PDB file of C-alpha atoms in Angstrom:
ATOM      1  CA  MET A  53     109.712 104.981 138.734  1.00 55.00           C
ATOM      2  CA  THR A  54     107.040 103.638 136.409  1.00 59.00           C
ATOM      3  CA  THR A  55     107.575 102.028 133.057  1.00 63.00           C
ATOM      4  CA  ALA A  56     105.289 102.469 130.097  1.00 63.00           C
ATOM      5  CA  ALA A  57     103.326  99.355 129.289  1.00 64.00           C
ATOM      6  CA  SER A  58     103.742  98.041 125.779  1.00 64.00           C
ATOM      7  CA  PRO A  59     100.592  97.873 123.625  1.00 70.00           C
ATOM      8  CA  ARG A  60      98.654  94.647 123.932  1.00 74.00           C
ATOM      9  CA  GLN A  61      99.026  92.241 121.003  1.00 79.00           C
ATOM     10  CA  THR A  62      95.547  91.117 119.938  1.00 87.00           C
ATOM     11  CA  LYS A  63      94.813  87.822 118.244  1.00 91.00           C
ATOM     12  CA  LEU A  64      93.764  89.594 115.035  1.00 90.00           C
ATOM     13  CA  GLN A  65      97.153  91.337 115.004  1.00 88.00           C
ATOM     14  CA  THR A  66      98.782  87.930 115.420  1.00 91.00           C
ATOM     15  CA  ILE A  67      96.818  86.595 112.447  1.00 93.00           C
ATOM     16  CA  ILE A  68      97.756  89.617 110.309  1.00 90.00           C
ATOM     17  CA  TYR A  69     101.423  89.182 111.219  1.00 90.00           C
ATOM     18  CA  MET A  70     101.349  85.478 110.326  1.00 93.00           C
ATOM     19  CA  LEU A  71      99.600  86.131 106.999  1.00 93.00           C
ATOM     20  CA  ARG A  72     102.129  88.851 106.057  1.00 91.00           C
ATOM     21  CA  ARG A  73     105.131  86.515 106.483  1.00 91.00           C
ATOM     22  CA  ASP A  74     106.800  85.319 103.287  1.00 90.00           C
ATOM     23  CA  GLU A  75     105.816  81.713 104.030  1.00 93.00           C
ATOM     24  CA  GLY A  76     102.216  82.667 104.876  1.00 94.00           C
ATOM     25  CA  ALA A  77     100.232  80.531 107.331  1.00 96.00           C
ATOM     26  CA  THR A  78      97.887  77.580 107.374  1.00 96.00           C
ATOM     27  CA  ILE A  79      94.664  77.385 109.367  1.00 97.00           C
ATOM     28  CA  ALA A  80      96.313  74.879 111.740  1.00 96.00           C
ATOM     29  CA  GLU A  81      99.309  77.176 112.353  1.00 96.00           C
ATOM     30  CA  ILE A  82      97.071  80.156 113.094  1.00 96.00           C
ATOM     31  CA  ALA A  83      94.839  78.041 115.347  1.00 96.00           C
ATOM     32  CA  ALA A  84      97.878  76.923 117.351  1.00 95.00           C
ATOM     33  CA  ALA A  85      99.200  80.483 117.704  1.00 94.00           C
ATOM     34  CA  THR A  86      95.863  81.990 118.759  1.00 94.00           C
ATOM     35  CA  GLN A  87      94.600  78.960 120.717  1.00 95.00           C
ATOM     36  CA  TRP A  88      91.411  79.080 118.660  1.00 96.00           C
ATOM     37  CA  ARG A  89      89.663  76.244 116.853  1.00 97.00           C
ATOM     38  CA  ALA A  90      89.927  76.027 113.064  1.00 96.00           C
ATOM     39  CA  HIS A  91      86.346  77.202 112.461  1.00 96.00           C
ATOM     40  CA  THR A  92      87.004  80.310 114.593  1.00 96.00           C
ATOM     41  CA  VAL A  93      90.121  81.131 112.554  1.00 97.00           C
ATOM     42  CA  ARG A  94      88.177  80.776 109.295  1.00 96.00           C
ATOM     43  CA  GLY A  95      85.416  82.983 110.703  1.00 95.00           C
ATOM     44  CA  ALA A  96      87.885  85.665 111.820  1.00 95.00           C
ATOM     45  CA  MET A  97      89.570  85.667 108.414  1.00 94.00           C
ATOM     46  CA  SER A  98      86.243  85.902 106.595  1.00 94.00           C
ATOM     47  CA  GLY A  99      84.402  88.257 108.921  1.00 92.00           C
ATOM     48  CA  ALA A 100      86.890  90.513 110.656  1.00 90.00           C
ATOM     49  CA  LEU A 101      89.720  90.638 108.145  1.00 90.00           C
ATOM     50  CA  LYS A 102      87.929  90.365 104.791  1.00 89.00           C
ATOM     51  CA  LYS A 103      84.518  91.918 105.409  1.00 89.00           C
ATOM     52  CA  ARG A 104      85.075  94.438 108.191  1.00 88.00           C
ATOM     53  CA  HIS A 105      88.666  95.480 107.427  1.00 84.00           C
ATOM     54  CA  GLY A 106      88.628  94.969 103.658  1.00 85.00           C
ATOM     55  CA  LEU A 107      91.843  92.928 103.503  1.00 89.00           C
ATOM     56  CA  LYS A 108      92.487  90.770 100.438  1.00 91.00           C
ATOM     57  CA  ILE A 109      93.630  87.334 101.604  1.00 93.00           C
ATOM     58  CA  THR A 110      95.078  85.012  98.983  1.00 94.00           C
ATOM     59  CA  SER A 111      95.432  81.241  99.222  1.00 94.00           C
ATOM     60  CA  GLN A 112      97.556  78.668  97.480  1.00 95.00           C
ATOM     61  CA  LEU A 113      97.555  74.885  97.730  1.00 95.00           C
ATOM     62  CA  ASP A 114     100.924  73.396  98.723  1.00 93.00           C
ATOM     63  CA  ALA A 115     101.655  69.679  98.432  1.00 94.00           C
ATOM     64  CA  ILE A 116     103.356  69.519 101.842  1.00 94.00           C
ATOM     65  CA  ARG A 117     101.675  72.124 104.062  1.00 93.00           C
ATOM     66  CA  GLY A 118      98.210  72.132 102.496  1.00 94.00           C
ATOM     67  CA  ARG A 119      96.349  75.405 101.860  1.00 96.00           C
ATOM     68  CA  ILE A 120      98.522  78.426 102.664  1.00 96.00           C
ATOM     69  CA  TYR A 121      96.977  81.849 103.214  1.00 96.00           C
ATOM     70  CA  ARG A 122      98.825  85.123 102.613  1.00 95.00           C
ATOM     71  CA  LEU A 123      98.116  88.820 102.969  1.00 91.00           C
ATOM     72  CA  PRO A 124      99.922  90.808 100.274  1.00 85.00           C
ATOM     73  CA  ASP A 125     101.213  94.298 101.148  1.00 72.00           C
ATOM     74  CA  THR A 126      98.370  96.649 100.306  1.00 54.00           C
ATOM     75  CA  LYS A 127      96.987  99.846 101.725  1.00 51.00           C
ATOM     76  CA  VAL A 128      93.599  99.159 103.254  1.00 45.00           C
ATOM     77  CA  MET A 129      90.539 101.357 103.519  1.00 46.00           C
ATOM     78  CA  PHE A 130      87.929  99.868 105.804  1.00 42.00           C
ATOM     79  CA  LYS A 131      84.373  99.397 104.627  1.00 42.00           C
ATOM     80  CA  THR A 132      82.500 100.099 107.865  1.00 41.00           C
ATOM     81  CA  THR A 133      82.185 103.195 109.984  1.00 38.00           C
ATOM     82  CA  ARG A 134      83.392 101.270 113.044  1.00 45.00           C
ATOM     83  CA  ALA A 135      86.670 100.540 111.355  1.00 46.00           C
ATOM     84  CA  ALA A 136      89.559 102.913 110.847  1.00 48.00           C
ATOM     85  CA  HIS A 137      92.150 103.361 108.129  1.00 50.00           C
ATOM     86  CA  TYR A 138      95.256 101.163 108.130  1.00 54.00           C
ATOM     87  CA  THR A 139      98.412 101.882 106.192  1.00 56.00           C
ATOM     88  CA  TYR A 140     101.561  99.791 106.077  1.00 57.00           C
ATOM     89  CA  ALA A 141     104.626 101.979 106.588  1.00 56.00           C
ATOM     90  CA  ASN A 142     108.163 101.298 107.800  1.00 57.00           C
ATOM     91  CA  GLY A 143     107.365  97.711 108.732  1.00 58.00           C
ATOM     92  CA  LEU A 144     104.438  98.752 110.943  1.00 59.00           C
ATOM     93  CA  LEU A 145     100.705  98.576 110.409  1.00 59.00           C
ATOM     94  CA  VAL A 146      99.516 102.079 111.338  1.00 56.00           C
ATOM     95  CA  LEU A 147      95.976 102.517 112.608  1.00 56.00           C
ATOM     96  CA  GLY A 148      94.543 105.991 112.093  1.00 53.00           C
ATOM     97  CA  ARG A 149      96.673 108.828 113.400  1.00 45.00           C
ATOM     98  CA  THR A 150      97.407 107.904 116.994  1.00 42.00           C
ATOM     99  CA  GLU A 151      97.783 104.151 117.426  1.00 43.00           C
ATOM    100  CA  THR A 152     100.496 101.959 115.878  1.00 45.00           C
ATOM    101  CA  LEU A 153     100.109  98.194 115.722  1.00 48.00           C
ATOM    102  CA  ASN A 154     103.297  96.141 115.587  1.00 50.00           C
ATOM    103  CA  VAL A 155     102.545  93.245 113.249  1.00 48.00           C
TER     104      VAL A 155
END
């Protein structure tokens, strides 16, 4: 008997999940979760999430935690032809028609 393998959780999915939490995430928290350096996290947020995927990331300065980044619930249309169309439905980030990303 074989079991179906669960979909692989990518680091960008991890970042999206952390940014969608009510408390948001700091660069240091994301770097610890992804095992990336801070400059790589900033680059991924700017390049992959903002430019390629068209996500609107907000930030707020907190006296205790520092700068906190959040990703408000929005439907996203990607800007490039390489990218697909994400929608947020039933607690899942749905990619196109066939693949569902659990974030």
